[in-house]
Amino acid sequence: MYVYEPGEDSYLLAEVLKGIKCRRFLDMGCGTGLQAISIGNAKEIVCADINKDAVDYAKECVKRGDVQRIEFVVSDLFRNIGGKFDVIAFNTPYLDEGEPRDLAWTYLQDGQDIIERFIRESKKHLEEGGQVIMLISDRGYEHYKKVAEEIGYSWEVLREKALFFEKIFVVCLKNRL
Ligand SMILES: C[S@@+](CC[C@H](N)C(=O)[O-])C[C@H]1O[C@@H](n2cnc3c(N)ncnc32)[C@H](O)[C@@H]1O
């Protein structure tokens, strides 16, 4: 299956992650593994993707001598992921066009909005004081903000960029005290 080729969205998220140090890092929807390569420092990294070809690709690309343990998991969001993380990053498939099966681009999967599902499910995989850093577009922005705030997250925009057809945002979610 097609493995997402890093684009402007990937690099905008990667730029933020470069400055971050953490203990356990999850690269959700890893694709080629660019975000796992970019995270400033981590003791453990888990790369996960629903696409087995992406996970195999990431295995070849993510080589980090400074990380104690790197795991590669085929998983539909958190289904096969255990434990908690200090930082969870997801460059979401934020488009609503194209083939419904094109998982690299489309957030609508089996009639479900997987970005919303990701926000909800991330809650129980986040360490206290941890952060979710995700890339979304202006499509659904207000809805996702509402969902995140309803379940007790704060919402902070770290970066934004206008592209040709849409605006993209890197957003940080943290548990509100
Ligand atoms: C926009 S691409 C980002 C790829 C890479 N992280 C990057 O920044 O270049 C979205 C990725 O999410 C993965 N994905 C889509 N639906 C998923 C799901 N339900 N669970 C896990 N990964 C998913 C896709 O296979 C794809 O690799």
Coordinates of N, CA, C and O and ligand atoms in Angstrom, one line a residue:
M1 N 0.8 -1.2 0.0 CA 0.0 0.0 0.0 C 0.9 1.3 0.0 O 2.0 1.2 0.6
Y2 N 0.4 2.3 -0.6 CA 1.1 3.6 -0.7 C 1.6 4.1 0.7 O 0.9 4.1 1.6
V3 N 2.9 4.4 0.7 CA 3.5 5.0 2.0 C 3.6 6.5 1.7 O 4.2 7.0 0.8
Y4 N 3.0 7.3 2.7 CA 2.9 8.7 2.5 C 4.3 9.4 2.4 O 5.2 9.1 3.2
E5 N 4.5 10.1 1.3 CA 5.7 10.8 1.1 C 5.7 12.1 1.9 O 4.8 12.9 1.8
P6 N 6.7 12.3 2.8 CA 6.7 13.6 3.6 C 6.5 14.8 2.8 O 7.1 15.0 1.7
G7 N 5.6 15.7 3.3 CA 5.2 16.9 2.6 C 5.4 18.1 3.6 O 6.0 17.9 4.7
E8 N 4.8 19.2 3.2 CA 5.0 20.4 4.0 C 4.4 20.2 5.4 O 4.9 20.7 6.4
D9 N 3.3 19.4 5.5 CA 2.7 19.1 6.8 C 3.7 18.4 7.7 O 3.9 18.7 8.8
S10 N 4.3 17.3 7.1 CA 5.3 16.5 7.8 C 6.4 17.4 8.4 O 6.8 17.2 9.6
Y11 N 6.9 18.3 7.6 CA 8.1 19.1 8.0 C 7.7 20.1 9.0 O 8.5 20.5 9.9
L12 N 6.5 20.6 8.9 CA 6.1 21.6 9.9 C 6.0 20.9 11.3 O 6.4 21.5 12.3
L13 N 5.5 19.7 11.4 CA 5.4 19.0 12.6 C 6.8 18.6 13.1 O 7.1 18.8 14.3
A14 N 7.6 18.2 12.2 CA 9.0 17.7 12.5 C 9.8 18.9 13.2 O 10.5 18.7 14.1
E15 N 9.6 20.1 12.6 CA 10.3 21.3 13.1 C 10.0 21.5 14.6 O 10.9 21.8 15.4
V16 N 8.7 21.2 15.0 CA 8.3 21.4 16.4 C 9.0 20.3 17.3 O 9.5 20.5 18.4
L17 N 9.0 19.1 16.8 CA 9.4 17.9 17.5 C 11.0 18.0 17.8 O 11.4 17.5 18.8
K18 N 11.7 18.6 16.9 CA 13.1 18.7 17.0 C 13.6 19.3 18.3 O 14.6 18.9 18.9
G19 N 12.8 20.2 18.9 CA 13.1 20.9 20.1 C 12.6 20.1 21.4 O 12.7 20.6 22.5
I20 N 12.1 18.9 21.2 CA 11.5 18.3 22.4 C 12.3 17.1 22.9 O 12.8 16.2 22.1
K21 N 12.5 17.0 24.2 CA 13.1 15.9 24.8 C 12.1 15.2 25.7 O 11.3 15.8 26.4
C22 N 12.0 13.8 25.6 CA 11.0 13.1 26.4 C 11.5 11.7 26.7 O 12.6 11.3 26.2
R23 N 10.8 11.0 27.5 CA 11.2 9.6 27.9 C 10.6 8.7 26.8 O 11.4 8.0 26.2
R24 N 9.3 8.6 26.7 CA 8.7 7.7 25.8 C 7.9 8.4 24.7 O 6.9 9.2 25.0
F25 N 8.2 8.2 23.4 CA 7.6 9.0 22.3 C 6.8 8.0 21.4 O 7.4 7.0 21.0
L26 N 5.6 8.4 21.1 CA 4.8 7.6 20.1 C 4.7 8.4 18.8 O 4.2 9.6 18.8
D27 N 5.2 7.8 17.7 CA 5.0 8.4 16.4 C 3.8 7.7 15.7 O 3.9 6.6 15.2
M28 N 2.6 8.3 15.9 CA 1.3 7.7 15.4 C 1.2 8.0 13.9 O 1.4 9.1 13.5
G29 N 0.8 7.0 13.2 CA 0.7 7.1 11.7 C 2.1 7.5 11.2 O 2.2 8.5 10.4
C30 N 3.1 6.7 11.5 CA 4.5 7.0 11.3 C 4.9 7.2 9.8 O 5.8 7.9 9.5
G31 N 4.2 6.6 8.9 CA 4.6 6.7 7.5 C 6.0 6.3 7.3 O 6.4 5.2 7.8
T32 N 6.9 7.1 6.8 CA 8.3 6.8 6.6 C 9.1 6.8 7.9 O 10.2 6.5 8.0
G33 N 8.5 7.4 9.0 CA 9.1 7.5 10.3 C 9.8 8.9 10.5 O 10.6 9.0 11.4
L34 N 9.4 9.8 9.7 CA 10.1 11.1 9.8 C 10.0 11.8 11.2 O 10.9 12.4 11.7
Q35 N 8.8 11.6 11.8 CA 8.7 12.2 13.2 C 9.5 11.6 14.2 O 10.1 12.2 15.1
A36 N 9.7 10.2 14.1 CA 10.6 9.5 15.0 C 12.0 9.9 14.8 O 12.8 9.9 15.7
I37 N 12.4 10.2 13.6 CA 13.7 10.6 13.3 C 14.0 12.1 13.8 O 15.0 12.4 14.3
S38 N 12.9 12.9 13.9 CA 13.0 14.3 14.2 C 12.9 14.6 15.7 O 13.5 15.6 16.1
I39 N 12.3 13.7 16.5 CA 12.1 14.0 17.9 C 13.5 14.3 18.5 O 14.4 13.5 18.3
G40 N 13.6 15.4 19.2 CA 14.9 15.8 19.7 C 15.7 14.7 20.5 O 16.8 14.4 20.2
N41 N 15.0 14.2 21.5 CA 15.6 13.2 22.3 C 14.5 12.3 22.9 O 13.5 12.9 23.4
A42 N 14.7 11.0 23.0 CA 13.8 10.1 23.6 C 14.5 8.9 24.1 O 15.5 8.5 23.4
K43 N 14.0 8.3 25.2 CA 14.7 7.0 25.6 C 14.1 5.8 24.8 O 14.7 4.9 24.5
E44 N 12.7 5.9 24.6 CA 12.0 4.9 23.9 C 11.2 5.5 22.8 O 10.5 6.5 23.1
I45 N 11.1 4.9 21.7 CA 10.2 5.3 20.6 C 9.4 4.2 20.1 O 9.8 3.1 19.9
V46 N 8.1 4.5 19.9 CA 7.2 3.5 19.3 C 6.7 4.1 18.0 O 6.2 5.3 18.0
C47 N 6.9 3.4 16.8 CA 6.4 3.9 15.5 C 5.2 3.0 15.2 O 5.3 1.8 15.2
A48 N 4.1 3.6 15.0 CA 2.8 2.8 14.7 C 2.1 3.3 13.4 O 2.1 4.5 13.2
D49 N 1.6 2.4 12.7 CA 0.8 2.8 11.5 C -0.1 1.7 11.2 O 0.2 0.5 11.4
I50 N -1.3 2.0 10.6 CA -2.2 1.0 10.2 C -1.8 0.3 8.9 O -2.2 -0.8 8.6
N51 N -0.9 0.9 8.2 CA -0.3 0.4 7.0 C 1.0 -0.4 7.2 O 2.0 0.2 7.6
K52 N 0.9 -1.7 7.0 CA 2.1 -2.5 7.3 C 3.3 -2.1 6.4 O 4.4 -2.1 6.9
D53 N 3.0 -1.7 5.2 CA 4.1 -1.2 4.3 C 4.8 0.0 4.9 O 6.0 0.2 4.8
A54 N 4.0 0.9 5.5 CA 4.6 2.1 6.2 C 5.5 1.6 7.3 O 6.6 2.1 7.5
V55 N 5.0 0.7 8.1 CA 5.8 0.2 9.3 C 7.1 -0.4 8.8 O 8.2 -0.1 9.4
D56 N 7.1 -1.2 7.7 CA 8.3 -1.8 7.2 C 9.2 -0.7 6.7 O 10.4 -0.8 6.9
Y57 N 8.7 0.3 6.1 CA 9.5 1.4 5.5 C 10.2 2.1 6.7 O 11.4 2.4 6.6
A58 N 9.4 2.4 7.7 CA 10.0 3.1 8.9 C 11.1 2.3 9.5 O 12.1 2.9 9.9
K59 N 10.9 1.0 9.6 CA 12.0 0.1 10.1 C 13.3 0.4 9.4 O 14.3 0.3 10.1
E60 N 13.3 0.6 8.1 CA 14.5 0.8 7.4 C 15.1 2.2 7.6 O 16.3 2.4 7.5
C61 N 14.2 3.2 7.9 CA 14.6 4.6 8.0 C 15.0 5.1 9.4 O 15.8 5.9 9.5
V62 N 14.3 4.5 10.4 CA 14.5 5.1 11.7 C 15.7 4.3 12.4 O 15.5 3.2 12.9
K63 N 16.8 4.9 12.3 CA 18.0 4.3 12.9 C 18.6 5.3 13.9 O 19.0 6.4 13.4
R64 N 18.4 5.1 15.2 CA 18.9 6.1 16.1 C 19.7 5.5 17.2 O 19.2 4.8 18.1
G65 N 21.0 5.8 17.2 CA 21.9 5.2 18.2 C 21.7 5.8 19.6 O 22.1 5.2 20.6
D66 N 21.1 6.9 19.6 CA 20.9 7.6 20.9 C 19.6 7.1 21.6 O 19.3 7.6 22.7
V67 N 18.8 6.2 21.1 CA 17.6 5.8 21.7 C 17.7 4.4 22.2 O 18.3 3.5 21.5
Q68 N 17.3 4.1 23.4 CA 17.5 2.8 24.0 C 16.7 1.7 23.3 O 17.1 0.6 23.2
R69 N 15.5 2.1 22.9 CA 14.6 1.0 22.4 C 13.6 1.6 21.4 O 13.0 2.7 21.6
I70 N 13.5 1.0 20.2 CA 12.6 1.4 19.2 C 11.7 0.3 18.8 O 12.2 -0.8 18.5
E71 N 10.4 0.5 18.8 CA 9.5 -0.6 18.5 C 8.6 -0.2 17.3 O 8.3 1.0 17.1
F72 N 8.3 -1.1 16.4 CA 7.5 -0.8 15.2 C 6.2 -1.7 15.3 O 6.3 -2.9 15.4
V73 N 5.1 -1.0 15.2 CA 3.8 -1.8 15.5 C 2.8 -1.4 14.4 O 2.6 -0.2 14.1
V74 N 2.2 -2.5 13.8 CA 1.0 -2.2 12.9 C -0.2 -2.1 13.8 O -0.5 -3.0 14.6
S75 N -0.9 -1.0 13.7 CA -2.0 -0.8 14.7 C -3.0 0.3 14.1 O -2.6 1.3 13.5
D76 N -4.2 0.0 14.3 CA -5.3 0.9 14.0 C -5.4 1.8 15.2 O -5.8 1.4 16.3
L77 N -4.8 3.1 15.1 CA -4.6 4.0 16.2 C -4.0 3.2 17.4 O -3.0 2.6 17.2
F78 N -4.7 3.2 18.6 CA -4.0 2.6 19.8 C -4.3 1.1 20.0 O -3.9 0.6 21.0
R79 N -5.0 0.5 19.1 CA -5.4 -0.9 19.3 C -4.3 -1.8 19.8 O -4.6 -2.6 20.7
N80 N -3.2 -1.7 19.2 CA -2.1 -2.6 19.6 C -0.9 -1.9 20.3 O 0.2 -2.4 20.3
I81 N -1.3 -0.8 20.9 CA -0.3 0.0 21.6 C -0.5 -0.1 23.1 O -1.6 0.1 23.6
G82 N 0.6 -0.5 23.8 CA 0.5 -0.6 25.3 C 1.2 0.5 26.0 O 2.1 1.2 25.4
G83 N 0.7 0.8 27.2 CA 1.4 1.8 28.1 C 1.2 3.3 27.7 O 0.3 3.6 26.9
K84 N 1.9 4.1 28.4 CA 1.7 5.5 28.3 C 2.9 6.2 27.7 O 4.0 5.7 27.8
F85 N 2.7 7.4 27.2 CA 3.8 8.2 26.6 C 3.8 9.6 27.1 O 2.8 10.2 27.5
D86 N 5.0 10.2 27.0 CA 5.2 11.6 27.4 C 4.8 12.5 26.2 O 4.2 13.6 26.4
V87 N 5.1 12.0 25.0 CA 4.7 12.8 23.8 C 4.1 11.8 22.8 O 4.7 10.8 22.5
I88 N 3.0 12.2 22.3 CA 2.3 11.4 21.2 C 2.2 12.4 20.1 O 1.5 13.5 20.2
A89 N 2.8 12.1 18.9 CA 2.7 13.0 17.8 C 1.9 12.3 16.7 O 2.0 11.0 16.5
F90 N 1.0 13.0 16.0 CA 0.3 12.5 14.8 C 0.1 13.5 13.8 O -0.5 14.6 14.0
N91 N 0.7 13.3 12.6 CA 0.4 14.1 11.4 C -0.8 13.4 10.8 O -0.7 12.5 10.1
T92 N -2.0 14.0 11.1 CA -3.2 13.3 10.8 C -3.5 13.2 9.2 O -3.1 14.2 8.5
P93 N -4.2 12.2 8.8 CA -4.7 12.2 7.4 C -5.9 13.1 7.4 O -7.0 12.7 7.6
Y94 N -5.7 14.4 7.1 CA -6.8 15.4 7.4 C -7.7 15.7 6.2 O -8.6 16.5 6.3
L95 N -7.5 15.0 5.1 CA -8.4 15.4 3.9 C -9.7 14.5 4.0 O -9.7 13.4 4.6
D96 N -10.8 15.1 3.3 CA -12.0 14.3 3.3 C -12.4 13.9 1.9 O -13.5 13.6 1.6
E97 N -11.4 14.0 1.0 CA -11.6 13.6 -0.4 C -10.8 12.4 -0.7 O -10.1 11.8 0.1
G98 N -11.0 11.9 -1.9 CA -10.2 10.7 -2.4 C -10.9 9.4 -2.0 O -12.0 9.4 -1.5
E99 N -10.2 8.4 -2.4 CA -10.7 7.0 -2.1 C -10.9 6.9 -0.6 O -10.0 7.2 0.2
P100 N -12.0 6.3 -0.2 CA -12.2 6.1 1.3 C -11.1 5.2 1.9 O -10.8 5.2 3.0
R101 N -10.6 4.3 1.0 CA -9.6 3.4 1.5 C -8.2 4.0 1.6 O -7.3 3.3 2.0
D102 N -8.0 5.2 1.0 CA -6.7 5.8 1.0 C -6.3 6.3 2.4 O -6.5 7.5 2.7
L103 N -5.8 5.5 3.2 CA -5.7 5.8 4.6 C -4.6 6.8 4.9 O -4.6 7.5 5.9
A104 N -3.7 7.0 3.9 CA -2.6 8.0 4.1 C -3.2 9.4 4.1 O -2.6 10.3 4.7
W105 N -4.4 9.6 3.5 CA -4.9 11.0 3.3 C -6.2 11.2 4.1 O -6.5 12.4 4.4
T106 N -7.0 10.2 4.3 CA -8.4 10.4 4.6 C -8.7 10.1 6.0 O -8.4 9.0 6.5
Y107 N -9.4 11.0 6.7 CA -9.7 10.8 8.1 C -11.0 10.0 8.3 O -11.3 9.6 9.4
L108 N -11.8 9.9 7.2 CA -13.0 9.1 7.3 C -12.8 7.6 7.1 O -12.5 7.3 5.9
Q109 N -12.8 6.8 8.1 CA -12.5 5.4 8.0 C -13.7 4.6 8.6 O -14.0 4.8 9.7
D110 N -14.3 3.8 7.7 CA -15.5 3.0 8.2 C -16.5 3.9 8.8 O -17.1 3.6 9.9
G111 N -16.7 5.0 8.2 CA -17.8 6.0 8.7 C -17.4 6.7 10.0 O -18.2 7.4 10.5
Q112 N -16.1 6.5 10.4 CA -15.7 7.2 11.6 C -14.7 8.2 11.3 O -13.9 8.1 10.4
D113 N -14.7 9.3 12.1 CA -13.7 10.3 12.0 C -12.5 9.9 12.9 O -12.6 9.9 14.1
I114 N -11.4 9.5 12.3 CA -10.3 8.9 13.1 C -9.5 10.0 13.8 O -8.8 9.7 14.8
I115 N -9.7 11.3 13.4 CA -8.9 12.3 14.1 C -9.6 12.5 15.5 O -9.0 12.6 16.5
E116 N -11.0 12.5 15.5 CA -11.7 12.6 16.7 C -11.4 11.4 17.6 O -11.2 11.5 18.8
R117 N -11.4 10.2 17.0 CA -11.1 9.0 17.8 C -9.7 9.1 18.4 O -9.5 8.7 19.5
F118 N -8.8 9.6 17.6 CA -7.4 9.7 18.1 C -7.4 10.6 19.3 O -6.8 10.3 20.3
I119 N -8.0 11.7 19.2 CA -8.0 12.7 20.4 C -8.6 12.0 21.6 O -8.0 12.0 22.7
R120 N -9.7 11.3 21.4 CA -10.4 10.7 22.6 C -9.5 9.6 23.2 O -9.3 9.5 24.4
E121 N -9.0 8.7 22.3 CA -8.2 7.5 22.7 C -6.8 7.9 23.3 O -6.3 7.2 24.1
S122 N -6.3 9.1 22.9 CA -5.0 9.5 23.3 C -5.0 9.7 24.8 O -3.9 9.5 25.5
K123 N -6.1 10.1 25.4 CA -6.2 10.4 26.8 C -5.6 9.4 27.7 O -4.9 9.7 28.7
K124 N -6.0 8.1 27.5 CA -5.6 7.1 28.4 C -4.1 6.6 28.1 O -3.6 5.7 28.8
H125 N -3.5 7.1 27.1 CA -2.1 6.7 26.8 C -1.1 7.8 27.1 O 0.0 7.8 26.7
L126 N -1.6 8.9 27.7 CA -0.7 10.0 28.0 C -0.3 10.1 29.4 O -1.2 10.0 30.3
E127 N 1.0 10.2 29.7 CA 1.5 10.3 31.0 C 1.0 11.6 31.6 O 0.8 12.6 30.8
E128 N 0.9 11.7 32.9 CA 0.6 13.0 33.5 C 1.7 14.0 33.1 O 2.9 13.7 33.1
G129 N 1.3 15.1 32.7 CA 2.3 16.1 32.3 C 2.7 15.9 30.8 O 3.6 16.7 30.3
G130 N 2.2 14.9 30.2 CA 2.5 14.7 28.8 C 1.8 15.6 27.8 O 1.0 16.4 28.2
Q131 N 2.2 15.4 26.5 CA 1.5 16.2 25.5 C 1.3 15.5 24.2 O 2.1 14.6 23.8
V132 N 0.1 15.8 23.6 CA -0.2 15.3 22.3 C 0.1 16.5 21.3 O -0.3 17.6 21.5
I133 N 0.9 16.2 20.3 CA 1.2 17.2 19.3 C 0.8 16.7 18.0 O 1.3 15.7 17.5
M134 N -0.3 17.4 17.4 CA -0.8 16.8 16.2 C -0.9 17.9 15.1 O -1.0 19.1 15.4
L135 N -0.9 17.4 13.9 CA -1.1 18.4 12.8 C -2.5 18.1 12.2 O -2.8 17.0 11.9
I136 N -3.2 19.2 12.1 CA -4.6 19.2 11.5 C -4.7 20.3 10.5 O -3.8 21.2 10.5
S137 N -5.8 20.4 9.8 CA -6.0 21.5 8.9 C -7.2 22.4 9.4 O -7.7 22.1 10.5
D138 N -7.6 23.4 8.7 CA -8.8 24.1 9.1 C -10.1 23.4 9.0 O -11.1 23.7 9.6
R139 N -10.0 22.3 8.2 CA -11.2 21.4 8.1 C -11.5 20.7 9.5 O -10.6 19.9 9.9
G140 N -12.6 21.0 10.1 CA -12.9 20.4 11.4 C -12.2 21.0 12.6 O -12.4 20.5 13.7
Y141 N -11.5 22.0 12.4 CA -10.7 22.6 13.4 C -11.5 22.9 14.7 O -11.1 22.5 15.8
E142 N -12.6 23.6 14.5 CA -13.4 24.0 15.7 C -14.0 22.8 16.4 O -14.1 22.7 17.6
H143 N -14.4 21.8 15.6 CA -15.0 20.6 16.2 C -13.9 19.8 17.0 O -14.2 19.4 18.2
Y144 N -12.7 19.7 16.5 CA -11.7 19.0 17.3 C -11.3 19.7 18.5 O -11.1 19.1 19.6
K145 N -11.3 21.0 18.4 CA -11.0 21.9 19.6 C -12.0 21.6 20.7 O -11.7 21.4 21.9
K146 N -13.3 21.6 20.2 CA -14.4 21.4 21.2 C -14.3 20.0 21.9 O -14.4 19.9 23.1
V147 N -14.0 19.0 21.0 CA -13.9 17.6 21.6 C -12.7 17.6 22.6 O -12.9 17.0 23.7
A148 N -11.6 18.1 22.2 CA -10.4 18.1 23.1 C -10.7 18.8 24.4 O -10.4 18.3 25.5
E149 N -11.4 20.0 24.3 CA -11.6 20.7 25.6 C -12.7 20.0 26.4 O -12.6 20.0 27.6
E150 N -13.6 19.4 25.8 CA -14.7 18.7 26.5 C -14.1 17.5 27.3 O -14.6 17.2 28.4
I151 N -13.0 16.9 26.8 CA -12.5 15.7 27.6 C -11.3 16.2 28.5 O -10.6 15.3 29.0
G152 N -11.1 17.5 28.6 CA -10.2 18.0 29.6 C -8.8 18.3 29.1 O -7.9 18.5 29.9
Y153 N -8.7 18.5 27.8 CA -7.4 19.0 27.3 C -7.4 20.5 27.2 O -8.4 21.1 26.8
S154 N -6.2 21.1 27.3 CA -6.0 22.4 26.9 C -5.6 22.4 25.4 O -5.2 21.3 24.9
W155 N -5.7 23.5 24.7 CA -5.5 23.5 23.2 C -4.6 24.7 22.9 O -5.0 25.8 23.2
E156 N -3.4 24.4 22.4 CA -2.5 25.5 22.1 C -2.0 25.3 20.7 O -1.4 24.3 20.3
V157 N -2.1 26.4 19.9 CA -1.5 26.3 18.5 C -0.1 26.7 18.5 O 0.3 27.8 19.0
L158 N 0.8 25.8 18.1 CA 2.2 26.0 18.1 C 2.8 26.6 16.8 O 3.8 27.3 16.8
R159 N 2.2 26.2 15.7 CA 2.6 26.7 14.4 C 1.3 26.7 13.5 O 0.4 25.9 13.7
E160 N 1.3 27.6 12.5 CA 0.3 27.5 11.5 C 0.9 28.0 10.2 O 1.9 28.8 10.2
K161 N 0.3 27.4 9.1 CA 0.9 27.8 7.8 C -0.2 27.7 6.8 O -1.0 26.7 6.8
A162 N -0.3 28.7 5.9 CA -1.3 28.7 4.8 C -0.7 28.0 3.6 O 0.4 28.3 3.2
L163 N -1.4 27.0 3.2 CA -1.0 26.3 2.0 C -1.9 26.7 0.9 O -2.8 27.6 1.1
F164 N -1.8 26.1 -0.3 CA -2.6 26.6 -1.4 C -4.1 26.4 -1.2 O -4.9 27.3 -1.4
F165 N -4.5 25.2 -0.7 CA -5.9 24.9 -0.6 C -6.4 25.0 0.9 O -7.6 24.9 1.1
E166 N -5.5 25.0 1.8 CA -6.0 25.0 3.2 C -4.9 25.6 4.1 O -3.8 25.9 3.7
K167 N -5.3 25.7 5.4 CA -4.4 26.2 6.4 C -4.1 25.0 7.3 O -5.0 24.2 7.6
I168 N -2.8 24.8 7.7 CA -2.5 23.7 8.6 C -2.0 24.2 9.9 O -1.4 25.3 10.0
F169 N -2.2 23.4 10.9 CA -1.9 23.9 12.3 C -1.1 22.7 13.0 O -1.6 21.6 12.9
V170 N -0.1 23.1 13.8 CA 0.4 22.1 14.8 C -0.2 22.5 16.1 O 0.0 23.6 16.6
V171 N -0.9 21.6 16.7 CA -1.6 21.9 18.0 C -1.1 21.0 19.1 O -0.8 19.8 18.9
C172 N -1.0 21.6 20.3 CA -0.5 20.8 21.4 C -1.6 20.7 22.4 O -2.3 21.7 22.8
L173 N -1.9 19.5 22.8 CA -3.0 19.2 23.8 C -2.3 18.7 25.1 O -1.4 17.8 25.1
K174 N -2.8 19.2 26.2 CA -2.2 18.8 27.5 C -3.4 18.6 28.5 O -4.4 19.3 28.3
N175 N -3.3 17.7 29.4 CA -4.3 17.6 30.4 C -4.4 18.8 31.3 O -3.4 19.3 31.8
R176 N -5.6 19.4 31.4 CA -5.8 20.6 32.2 C -5.7 20.2 33.7 O -6.2 19.1 34.1
L177 N -5.1 21.0 34.5 CA -4.9 20.7 35.9 C -6.2 20.8 36.7 O -7.1 21.6 36.3
Ligands
LIG1 C1 -0.4 12.3 6.6 S1 0.3 10.7 6.8 C2 1.7 11.1 7.8 C3 2.9 10.2 7.7 C4 4.2 10.7 8.5 N1 3.9 10.6 9.9 C5 4.6 12.0 8.1 O1 4.5 13.0 8.9 O2 5.1 12.2 6.9 C6 -0.8 9.9 7.8 C7 -0.4 8.5 8.3 O3 -1.4 8.0 9.2 C8 -1.6 6.6 8.9 N2 -2.9 6.2 9.4 C9 -4.1 6.5 8.8 N3 -5.1 6.0 9.5 C10 -4.6 5.4 10.6 C11 -5.1 4.6 11.7 N4 -6.4 4.4 11.8 N5 -4.2 4.1 12.6 C12 -2.9 4.4 12.5 N6 -2.3 5.0 11.4 C13 -3.1 5.5 10.5 C14 -1.4 6.5 7.4 O4 -1.2 5.2 7.0 C15 -0.3 7.5 7.1 O5 1.0 6.9 7.2

